[in-house]
Amino acid sequence: KHEDAAMGILIQQMVAGDLSFIAFSNNPITRDPNQVYVEVCVGMGETLASAGQSGTPYRVVYDRQSGDVSVLALSSFSVALVPSKVDGAELSAETIDYSTVPFHTDVEYRKRLVARIGAAVVALETARGSPQDVEGVISQSTTNEPQVHIVQARPMVLADE
């Protein structure tokens, strides 16, 4: 009955990341359960989640067994959505200079970061007992390893073939 329905609400602080990602603990394209498929963009995750911006994200695969990272595509978005410098509540578009993005220019950095995301996604799948669809942000630092923040995880749903 409609009267018996209940809804939970979670309010969380926005994490203003330098990169955002959506990851699937099983590759949704090849259906390979040994691969974690990850899409990454510069800026906030709205670029990935809404698909409202022209271009493609970084597309990478993390192999659970070997730990290898394979790049399927480099990003081609022209702008990144970032918190407004005025109040931080709104998002504004900033032109991306890929020569300043370590994920783009530093192969070893990219491999380490994708391996960290892959390991986190596999841990979530193990803890929850089913393949996961995970969203997160990465806060980069010039002195420390980047921080990976998981902002949402839910069971992975695939259309039947």
N, CA, C and O of each residue as an XYZ file, in Angstrom:
644
protein
N       0.818     -1.171      0.000
C       0.000      0.000      0.000
C       0.874      1.252      0.000
O       1.980      1.267      0.540
N       0.354      2.274     -0.608
C       1.062      3.548     -0.668
C       1.301      4.126      0.731
O       2.337      4.743      0.978
N       0.347      3.928      1.644
C       0.463      4.469      2.990
C       1.593      3.816      3.775
O       2.109      4.406      4.724
N       1.984      2.599      3.386
C       3.018      1.867      4.108
C       4.420      2.122      3.566
O       5.403      1.648      4.136
N       4.514      2.857      2.485
C       5.822      3.113      1.883
C       6.642      4.049      2.759
O       6.105      4.974      3.367
N       7.940      3.802      2.818
C       8.852      4.652      3.585
C      10.042      5.000      2.698
O      10.422      4.226      1.820
N      10.613      6.153      2.935
C      11.750      6.583      2.143
C      12.837      7.074      3.083
O      12.572      7.826      4.021
N      14.053      6.645      2.824
C      15.190      7.134      3.586
C      15.872      8.262      2.826
O      15.931      8.242      1.596
N      16.374      9.220      3.542
C      17.075     10.348      2.929
C      18.441     10.471      3.578
O      18.569     10.433      4.801
N      19.445     10.617      2.751
C      20.807     10.816      3.226
C      21.311     12.139      2.675
O      21.283     12.371      1.466
N      21.766     12.993      3.556
C      22.365     14.256      3.130
C      23.842     14.174      3.484
O      24.205     13.903      4.629
N      24.690     14.412      2.486
C      26.125     14.348      2.739
C      26.790     15.591      2.186
O      26.306     16.216      1.243
N      27.907     15.930      2.795
C      28.663     17.085      2.351
C      29.262     16.798      0.984
O      29.738     15.691      0.729
N      29.239     17.799      0.100
C      29.828     17.627     -1.226
C      31.345     17.585     -1.095
O      31.944     18.443     -0.448
N      31.958     16.590     -1.709
C      33.412     16.508     -1.768
C      33.816     17.060     -3.121
O      33.489     16.486     -4.160
N      34.521     18.165     -3.106
C      34.956     18.801     -4.354
C      36.231     18.118     -4.824
O      37.330     18.491     -4.414
N      36.085     17.132     -5.672
C      37.232     16.384     -6.153
C      37.840     16.982     -7.402
O      37.216     17.765     -8.118
N      39.069     16.587     -7.636
C      39.761     16.993     -8.865
C      39.365     16.090    -10.024
O      39.337     16.514    -11.180
N      39.059     14.843     -9.697
C      38.597     13.849    -10.668
C      37.364     13.171    -10.088
O      37.195     13.120     -8.870
N      36.515     12.659    -10.945
C      35.360     11.876    -10.515
C      35.342     10.578    -11.301
O      35.889     10.495    -12.400
N      34.703      9.561    -10.723
C      34.654      8.275    -11.423
C      33.344      7.558    -11.174
O      32.662      7.776    -10.173
N      33.018      6.696    -12.122
C      31.979      5.693    -11.981
C      32.658      4.370    -12.298
O      33.317      4.232    -13.329
N      32.496      3.402    -11.410
C      33.169      2.110    -11.584
C      32.169      0.976    -11.411
O      31.231      1.065    -10.619
N      32.390     -0.075    -12.161
C      31.546     -1.266    -12.098
C      32.437     -2.449    -11.735
O      33.460     -2.680    -12.379
N      32.048     -3.197    -10.702
C      32.900     -4.292    -10.242
C      32.972     -5.453    -11.230
O      33.889     -6.271    -11.151
N      32.032     -5.536    -12.147
C      32.096     -6.463    -13.280
C      32.003     -5.621    -14.543
O      31.154     -4.735    -14.633
N      32.845     -5.881    -15.499
C      32.846     -5.085    -16.725
C      31.481     -5.190    -17.410
O      31.106     -6.275    -17.856
N      30.723     -4.078    -17.504
C      29.373     -4.146    -18.079
C      29.366     -4.282    -19.599
O      28.336     -4.610    -20.188
N      30.496     -4.035    -20.227
C      30.569     -4.124    -21.686
C      30.873     -5.548    -22.129
O      30.195     -6.102    -22.995
N      31.918     -6.139    -21.516
C      32.312     -7.502    -21.888
C      31.671     -8.561    -20.997
O      31.719     -9.753    -21.303
N      31.067     -8.117    -19.886
C      30.469     -9.000    -18.879
C      31.532     -9.854    -18.174
O      31.207    -10.903    -17.618
N      32.789     -9.418    -18.192
C      33.875    -10.160    -17.552
C      33.902     -9.842    -16.058
O      34.170     -8.700    -15.685
N      33.630    -10.826    -15.192
C      33.627    -10.580    -13.751
C      35.022    -10.385    -13.165
O      35.144    -10.009    -11.999
N      36.069    -10.628    -13.938
C      37.440    -10.426    -13.466
C      37.958     -9.027    -13.762
O      39.092     -8.698    -13.414
N      37.142     -8.207    -14.398
C      37.558     -6.847    -14.729
C      36.673     -5.825    -14.030
O      35.449     -5.952    -14.012
N      37.316     -4.802    -13.450
C      36.603     -3.641    -12.925
C      36.702     -2.575    -14.017
O      37.799     -2.205    -14.433
N      35.569     -2.094    -14.469
C      35.499     -1.078    -15.527
C      35.309      0.282    -14.864
O      34.428      0.447    -14.021
N      36.141      1.263    -15.247
C      36.113      2.576    -14.603
C      36.070      3.671    -15.662
O      36.819      3.631    -16.638
N      35.189      4.649    -15.463
C      35.176      5.862    -16.279
C      35.540      7.020    -15.362
O      35.033      7.122    -14.245
N      36.428      7.897    -15.843
C      36.949      9.002    -15.035
C      36.832     10.289    -15.838
O      37.017     10.292    -17.055
N      36.521     11.386    -15.146
C      36.534     12.704    -15.776
C      37.213     13.704    -14.851
O      37.303     13.488    -13.642
N      37.680     14.785    -15.423
C      38.228     15.883    -14.639
C      37.046     16.667    -14.072
O      36.079     16.935    -14.785
N      37.120     17.035    -12.792
C      36.055     17.813    -12.171
C      35.017     16.938    -11.498
O      35.284     15.796    -11.125
N      33.835     17.494    -11.351
C      32.757     16.841    -10.620
C      32.065     15.771    -11.469
O      32.099     15.810    -12.699
N      31.445     14.825    -10.784
C      30.846     13.676    -11.433
C      29.613     13.937    -12.269
O      29.164     13.049    -12.995
N      29.055     15.129    -12.187
C      27.882     15.461    -12.998
C      28.159     15.221    -14.481
O      27.262     14.845    -15.237
N      29.408     15.442    -14.889
C      29.803     15.210    -16.285
C      29.548     13.757    -16.679
O      29.071     13.487    -17.781
N      29.859     12.829    -15.790
C      29.668     11.400    -16.082
C      28.216     10.973    -15.888
O      27.646     10.276    -16.728
N      27.639     11.388    -14.795
C      26.307     10.894    -14.426
C      25.197     11.396    -15.341
O      24.239     10.670    -15.606
N      25.317     12.627    -15.825
C      24.230     13.192    -16.623
C      24.378     12.922    -18.114
O      23.394     12.964    -18.853
N      25.592     12.647    -18.558
C      25.878     12.466    -19.985
C      25.406     13.665    -20.794
O      25.027     13.528    -21.958
N      25.431     14.847    -20.170
C      24.945     16.053    -20.826
C      26.031     16.885    -21.488
O      25.760     17.979    -21.985
N      27.244     16.383    -21.499
C      28.362     17.135    -22.061
C      28.992     16.329    -23.193
O      29.186     15.120    -23.066
N      29.313     17.000    -24.302
C      29.946     16.319    -25.430
C      31.349     15.868    -25.049
O      32.071     16.572    -24.343
N      31.722     14.689    -25.524
C      33.060     14.159    -25.271
C      32.983     12.789    -24.632
O      31.901     12.257    -24.384
N      34.152     12.230    -24.372
C      34.232     10.918    -23.739
C      35.102     11.010    -22.495
O      36.010     11.837    -22.428
N      34.825     10.158    -21.508
C      35.659     10.113    -20.304
C      36.876      9.223    -20.549
O      36.965      8.537    -21.568
N      37.810      9.246    -19.598
C      38.834      8.205    -19.584
C      38.085      6.905    -19.351
O      37.180      6.848    -18.520
N      38.456      5.867    -20.077
C      37.869      4.547    -19.867
C      39.016      3.581    -19.610
O      39.898      3.408    -20.451
N      38.993      2.955    -18.438
C      40.086      2.075    -18.034
C      39.518      0.801    -17.434
O      38.380      0.769    -16.966
N      40.329     -0.248    -17.457
C      39.944     -1.536    -16.892
C      41.037     -1.982    -15.927
O      42.228     -1.911    -16.233
N      40.605     -2.443    -14.762
C      41.503     -3.018    -13.764
C      41.252     -4.514    -13.721
O      40.125     -4.946    -13.480
N      42.296     -5.317    -13.953
C      42.179     -6.774    -13.920
C      42.380     -7.243    -12.486
O      43.449     -7.043    -11.909
N      41.358     -7.865    -11.911
C      41.405     -8.303    -10.511
C      42.515     -9.313    -10.242
O      43.141     -9.279     -9.183
N      42.760    -10.205    -11.184
C      43.714    -11.281    -10.955
C      45.155    -10.820    -11.099
O      45.990    -11.137    -10.252
N      45.458    -10.081    -12.151
C      46.850     -9.676    -12.399
C      47.183     -8.308    -11.817
O      48.352     -7.994    -11.590
N      46.145     -7.482    -11.571
C      46.383     -6.116    -11.116
C      46.740     -5.168    -12.244
O      47.043     -4.000    -12.002
N      46.707     -5.663    -13.485
C      47.034     -4.820    -14.638
C      45.956     -3.774    -14.873
O      44.777     -4.002    -14.606
N      46.385     -2.624    -15.377
C      45.478     -1.541    -15.734
C      45.610     -1.304    -17.233
O      46.716     -1.119    -17.742
N      44.490     -1.309    -17.935
C      44.477     -1.060    -19.376
C      43.659      0.190    -19.662
O      42.560      0.360    -19.134
N      44.205      1.061    -20.502
C      43.485      2.257    -20.919
C      42.747      1.945    -22.212
O      43.358      1.544    -23.203
N      41.437      2.129    -22.198
C      40.629      1.898    -23.394
C      40.431      3.192    -24.175
O      40.332      3.170    -25.401
N      40.372      4.331    -23.460
C      40.181      5.628    -24.121
C      40.682      6.735    -23.208
O      40.560      6.652    -21.986
N      41.245      7.770    -23.815
C      41.602      8.981    -23.084
C      40.442      9.959    -23.179
O      39.657      9.916    -24.126
N      40.342     10.826    -22.206
C      39.225     11.759    -22.135
C      39.313     12.823    -23.224
O      40.396     13.248    -23.625
N      38.133     13.239    -23.687
C      38.087     14.294    -24.703
C      37.118     15.418    -24.331
O      36.759     16.231    -25.183
N      36.692     15.471    -23.062
C      35.834     16.579    -22.646
C      36.616     17.883    -22.748
O      37.802     17.919    -22.418
N      35.973     18.945    -23.199
C      36.634     20.253    -23.320
C      36.627     21.029    -22.017
O      37.538     21.812    -21.747
N      35.594     20.811    -21.207
C      35.478     21.541    -19.949
C      35.221     20.590    -18.796
O      34.691     19.492    -18.969
N      35.616     21.050    -17.602
C      35.343     20.325    -16.371
C      34.327     21.126    -15.572
O      34.386     22.355    -15.533
N      33.399     20.429    -14.940
C      32.465     21.095    -14.038
C      33.104     21.127    -12.657
O      33.445     20.086    -12.094
N      33.262     22.325    -12.120
C      33.913     22.514    -10.823
C      33.046     23.428     -9.955
O      32.255     24.211    -10.480
N      33.190     23.333     -8.618
C      32.430     24.237     -7.761
C      32.778     25.697     -8.074
O      33.941     26.038     -8.291
N      31.771     26.531     -8.092
C      31.952     27.955     -8.372
C      32.888     28.585     -7.355
O      32.829     28.275     -6.165
N      33.755     29.473     -7.834
C      34.673     30.168     -6.935
C      33.950     31.212     -6.094
O      34.493     31.700     -5.103
N      32.726     31.553     -6.486
C      31.966     32.567     -5.752
C      31.418     31.992     -4.446
O      31.673     32.527     -3.367
N      30.655     30.887     -4.556
C      30.055     30.337     -3.338
C      30.248     28.827     -3.185
O      29.937     28.274     -2.130
N      30.748     28.164     -4.205
C      30.978     26.727     -4.132
C      29.732     25.885     -4.234
O      29.823     24.660     -4.315
N      28.560     26.512     -4.232
C      27.307     25.755     -4.281
C      26.907     25.408     -5.703
O      26.308     24.359     -5.939
N      27.225     26.262     -6.639
C      26.898     26.026     -8.044
C      28.120     25.461     -8.758
O      29.250     25.640     -8.305
N      27.888     24.782     -9.872
C      28.993     24.283    -10.683
C      29.223     25.226    -11.857
O      28.279     25.751    -12.449
N      30.491     25.427    -12.179
C      30.822     26.239    -13.351
C      31.750     25.436    -14.252
O      32.449     24.533    -13.792
N      31.751     25.769    -15.526
C      32.569     25.050    -16.508
C      33.907     25.761    -16.668
O      33.966     26.973    -16.875
N      34.988     24.974    -16.566
C      36.333     25.503    -16.781
C      37.005     24.681    -17.873
O      36.893     23.455    -17.894
N      37.699     25.354    -18.772
C      38.418     24.673    -19.839
C      39.496     23.772    -19.241
O      40.202     24.171    -18.315
N      39.618     22.569    -19.770
C      40.605     21.600    -19.275
C      41.902     21.735    -20.064
O      41.892     21.710    -21.294
N      43.008     21.875    -19.358
C      44.348     21.810    -19.947
C      44.919     20.456    -19.536
O      45.474     20.314    -18.446
N      44.780     19.466    -20.410
C      45.178     18.099    -20.064
C      46.666     17.964    -19.760
O      47.074     16.983    -19.140
N      47.487     18.926    -20.181
C      48.919     18.856    -19.880
C      49.194     19.079    -18.395
O      50.307     18.828    -17.933
N      48.198     19.548    -17.639
C      48.362     19.771    -16.205
C      47.636     18.721    -15.363
O      47.590     18.841    -14.139
N      47.077     17.708    -15.994
C      46.303     16.681    -15.293
C      47.168     15.431    -15.140
O      47.400     14.725    -16.121
N      47.655     15.139    -13.910
C      48.533     13.973    -13.722
C      47.929     12.662    -14.206
O      48.656     11.797    -14.695
N      46.615     12.496    -14.080
C      45.969     11.266    -14.550
C      46.184     11.092    -16.050
O      46.214      9.967    -16.549
N      46.331     12.195    -16.761
C      46.532     12.172    -18.211
C      48.007     12.017    -18.581
O      48.341     11.302    -19.526
N      48.877     12.680    -17.842
C      50.287     12.767    -18.243
C      51.202     11.748    -17.587
O      52.280     11.475    -18.115
N      50.813     11.179    -16.462
C      51.692     10.300    -15.687
C      51.125      8.877    -15.670
O      50.181      8.582    -14.936
N      51.711      8.008    -16.485
C      51.201      6.635    -16.631
C      51.231      5.882    -15.303
O      50.264      5.198    -14.967
N      52.315      5.992    -14.543
C      52.418      5.270    -13.271
C      51.402      5.779    -12.255
O      50.808      4.991    -11.519
N      51.203      7.080    -12.212
C      50.179      7.671    -11.342
C      48.805      7.110    -11.704
O      48.045      6.701    -10.826
N      48.492      7.094    -12.998
C      47.197      6.587    -13.466
C      47.023      5.123    -13.061
O      45.956      4.737    -12.583
N      48.055      4.311    -13.249
C      47.953      2.891    -12.896
C      47.722      2.705    -11.397
O      46.883      1.900    -10.993
N      48.466      3.449    -10.570
C      48.299      3.333     -9.112
C      46.894      3.749     -8.688
O      46.265      3.091     -7.860
N      46.416      4.833     -9.257
C      45.100      5.343     -8.874
C      43.985      4.395     -9.316
O      43.059      4.133     -8.549
N      44.062      3.887    -10.528
C      43.037      2.942    -11.002
C      43.084      1.655    -10.181
O      42.038      1.075     -9.890
N      44.281      1.200     -9.802
C      44.393      0.010     -8.963
C      43.753      0.252     -7.592
O      43.121     -0.650     -7.043
N      43.907      1.453     -7.036
C      43.270      1.781     -5.751
C      41.759      1.798     -5.890
O      41.049      1.272     -5.033
N      41.261      2.399     -6.965
C      39.815      2.416     -7.200
C      39.317      0.979     -7.379
O      38.309      0.589     -6.790
N      40.027      0.199     -8.191
C      39.635     -1.190     -8.429
C      39.583     -1.998     -7.148
O      38.636     -2.755     -6.936
N      40.585     -1.852     -6.288
C      40.616     -2.583     -5.024
C      39.451     -2.164     -4.121
O      38.848     -3.006     -3.455
N      39.137     -0.873     -4.099
C      38.016     -0.390     -3.279
C      36.693     -0.954     -3.783
O      35.841     -1.356     -2.990
N      36.523     -0.984     -5.096
C      35.280     -1.487     -5.685
C      35.133     -2.989     -5.425
O      34.034     -3.462     -5.133
N      36.220     -3.729     -5.529
C      36.184     -5.167     -5.236
C      35.856     -5.390     -3.761
O      35.096     -6.301     -3.433
N      36.420     -4.572     -2.865
C      36.123     -4.694     -1.434
C      34.637     -4.426     -1.163
O      34.020     -5.113     -0.349
N      34.069     -3.433     -1.841
C      32.642     -3.156     -1.690
C      31.805     -4.332     -2.184
O      30.824     -4.709     -1.544
N      32.187     -4.910     -3.314
C      31.456     -6.062     -3.835
C      31.499     -7.222     -2.842
O      30.490     -7.884     -2.601
N      32.681     -7.459     -2.271
C      32.835     -8.544     -1.303
C      31.981     -8.290     -0.061
O      31.300     -9.194      0.425
N      32.020     -7.070      0.445
C      31.264     -6.730      1.654
C      29.755     -6.795      1.428
O      29.008     -7.186      2.325
N      29.313     -6.417      0.247
C      27.873     -6.362     -0.023
C      27.333     -7.641     -0.663
O      26.120     -7.836     -0.733
N      28.228     -8.509     -1.129
C      27.803     -9.799     -1.643
C      27.239     -9.806     -3.045
O      26.630    -10.792     -3.462
N      27.432     -8.710     -3.791
C      26.949     -8.674     -5.174
C      27.747     -7.631     -5.952
O      28.329     -6.725     -5.354
N      27.781     -7.751     -7.297
C      28.480     -6.755     -8.114
C      27.944     -5.346     -7.825
O      26.752     -5.156     -7.583
N      28.854     -4.365     -7.856
C      28.506     -3.005     -7.465
C      28.752     -1.987     -8.569
O      29.648     -2.143     -9.398
N      27.928     -0.938     -8.557
C      28.032      0.255     -9.392
C      28.409      1.357     -8.398
O      27.620      1.688     -7.512
N      29.610      1.926     -8.541
C      30.174      2.803     -7.522
C      30.518      4.161     -8.121
O      31.080      4.242     -9.213
N      30.178      5.229     -7.397
C      30.557      6.581     -7.805
C      31.481      7.161     -6.751
O      31.325      6.901     -5.558
N      32.453      7.955     -7.207
C      33.379      8.548     -6.256
C      34.124      9.733     -6.830
O      34.010     10.055     -8.012
N      34.885     10.369     -5.970
C      35.723     11.495     -6.369
C      37.128     11.292     -5.835
O      37.347     10.566     -4.866
N      38.067     11.945     -6.486
C      39.473     11.861     -6.115
C      39.965     13.273     -5.849
O      39.846     14.160     -6.695
N      40.519     13.464     -4.665
C      41.122     14.748     -4.316
C      42.628     14.583     -4.453
O      43.248     13.813     -3.720
N      43.206     15.307     -5.391
C      44.641     15.197     -5.632
C      45.409     16.093     -4.668
O      44.890     17.092     -4.170
N      46.646     15.715     -4.423
C      47.524     16.484     -3.563
C      48.910     16.494     -4.191
O      49.312     15.520     -4.828
N      49.631     17.576     -4.017
C      50.990     17.627     -4.573
C      51.991     16.939     -3.663
O      53.102     16.634     -4.096
N      51.622     16.683     -2.399
C      52.561     16.085     -1.458
C      52.224     14.653     -1.071
O      53.125     13.881     -0.742
N      50.954     14.281     -1.103
C      50.514     12.949     -0.676
C      49.835     12.216     -1.819
O      49.542     12.787     -2.870
N      49.593     10.934     -1.581
C      48.800     10.171     -2.532
C      47.397     10.762     -2.563
O      46.919     11.261     -1.544
N      46.737     10.715     -3.697
C      45.377     11.256     -3.780
C      44.415     10.504     -2.861
O      44.589      9.317     -2.587
N      43.410     11.221     -2.400
C      42.365     10.641     -1.564
C      41.234     10.155     -2.466
O      40.753     10.899     -3.321
N      40.810      8.906     -2.275
C      39.680      8.350     -3.015
C      38.478      8.347     -2.078
O      38.514      7.734     -1.011
N      37.412      9.035     -2.484
C      36.192      9.125     -1.686
C      35.066      8.398     -2.422
O      34.753      8.728     -3.566
N      34.466      7.420     -1.771
C      33.295      6.743     -2.323
C      32.076      7.547     -1.888
O      31.865      7.751     -0.693
N      31.277      8.002     -2.838
C      30.102      8.795     -2.477
C      28.799      8.018     -2.648
O      27.768      8.401     -2.097
N      28.848      6.927     -3.413
C      27.628      6.140     -3.597
C      28.005      4.766     -4.117
O      28.890      4.634     -4.961
N      27.333      3.748     -3.612
C      27.486      2.387     -4.131
C      26.120      1.731     -4.111
O      25.357      1.881     -3.156
N      25.824      1.014     -5.157
C      24.532      0.332     -5.255
C      24.741     -0.958     -6.055
O      25.733     -1.085     -6.771
N      23.822     -1.904     -5.938
C      23.950     -3.132     -6.728
C      23.972     -2.807     -8.223
O      23.234     -1.942     -8.696
N      24.804     -3.494     -8.929
C      24.939     -3.310    -10.370
C      23.765     -3.974    -11.076
O      23.387     -5.102    -10.757
N      23.190     -3.253    -12.045
C      22.059     -3.779    -12.815
C      22.440     -3.736    -14.284
O      22.831     -2.690    -14.802
N      22.326     -4.866    -14.946
C      22.612     -4.943    -16.383
C      21.370     -5.385    -17.139
O      20.586     -6.204    -16.658
N      21.209     -4.836    -18.315
C      20.120     -5.276    -19.179
C      20.446     -6.673    -19.691
O      21.609     -7.013    -19.911
N      19.429     -7.457    -19.873
C      19.634     -8.796    -20.440
C      20.119     -8.658    -21.864
O      19.744     -7.734    -22.587
N      20.970     -9.608    -22.254
C      21.492     -9.580    -23.634
C      20.442     -9.985    -24.630
O      20.710    -10.016    -25.831
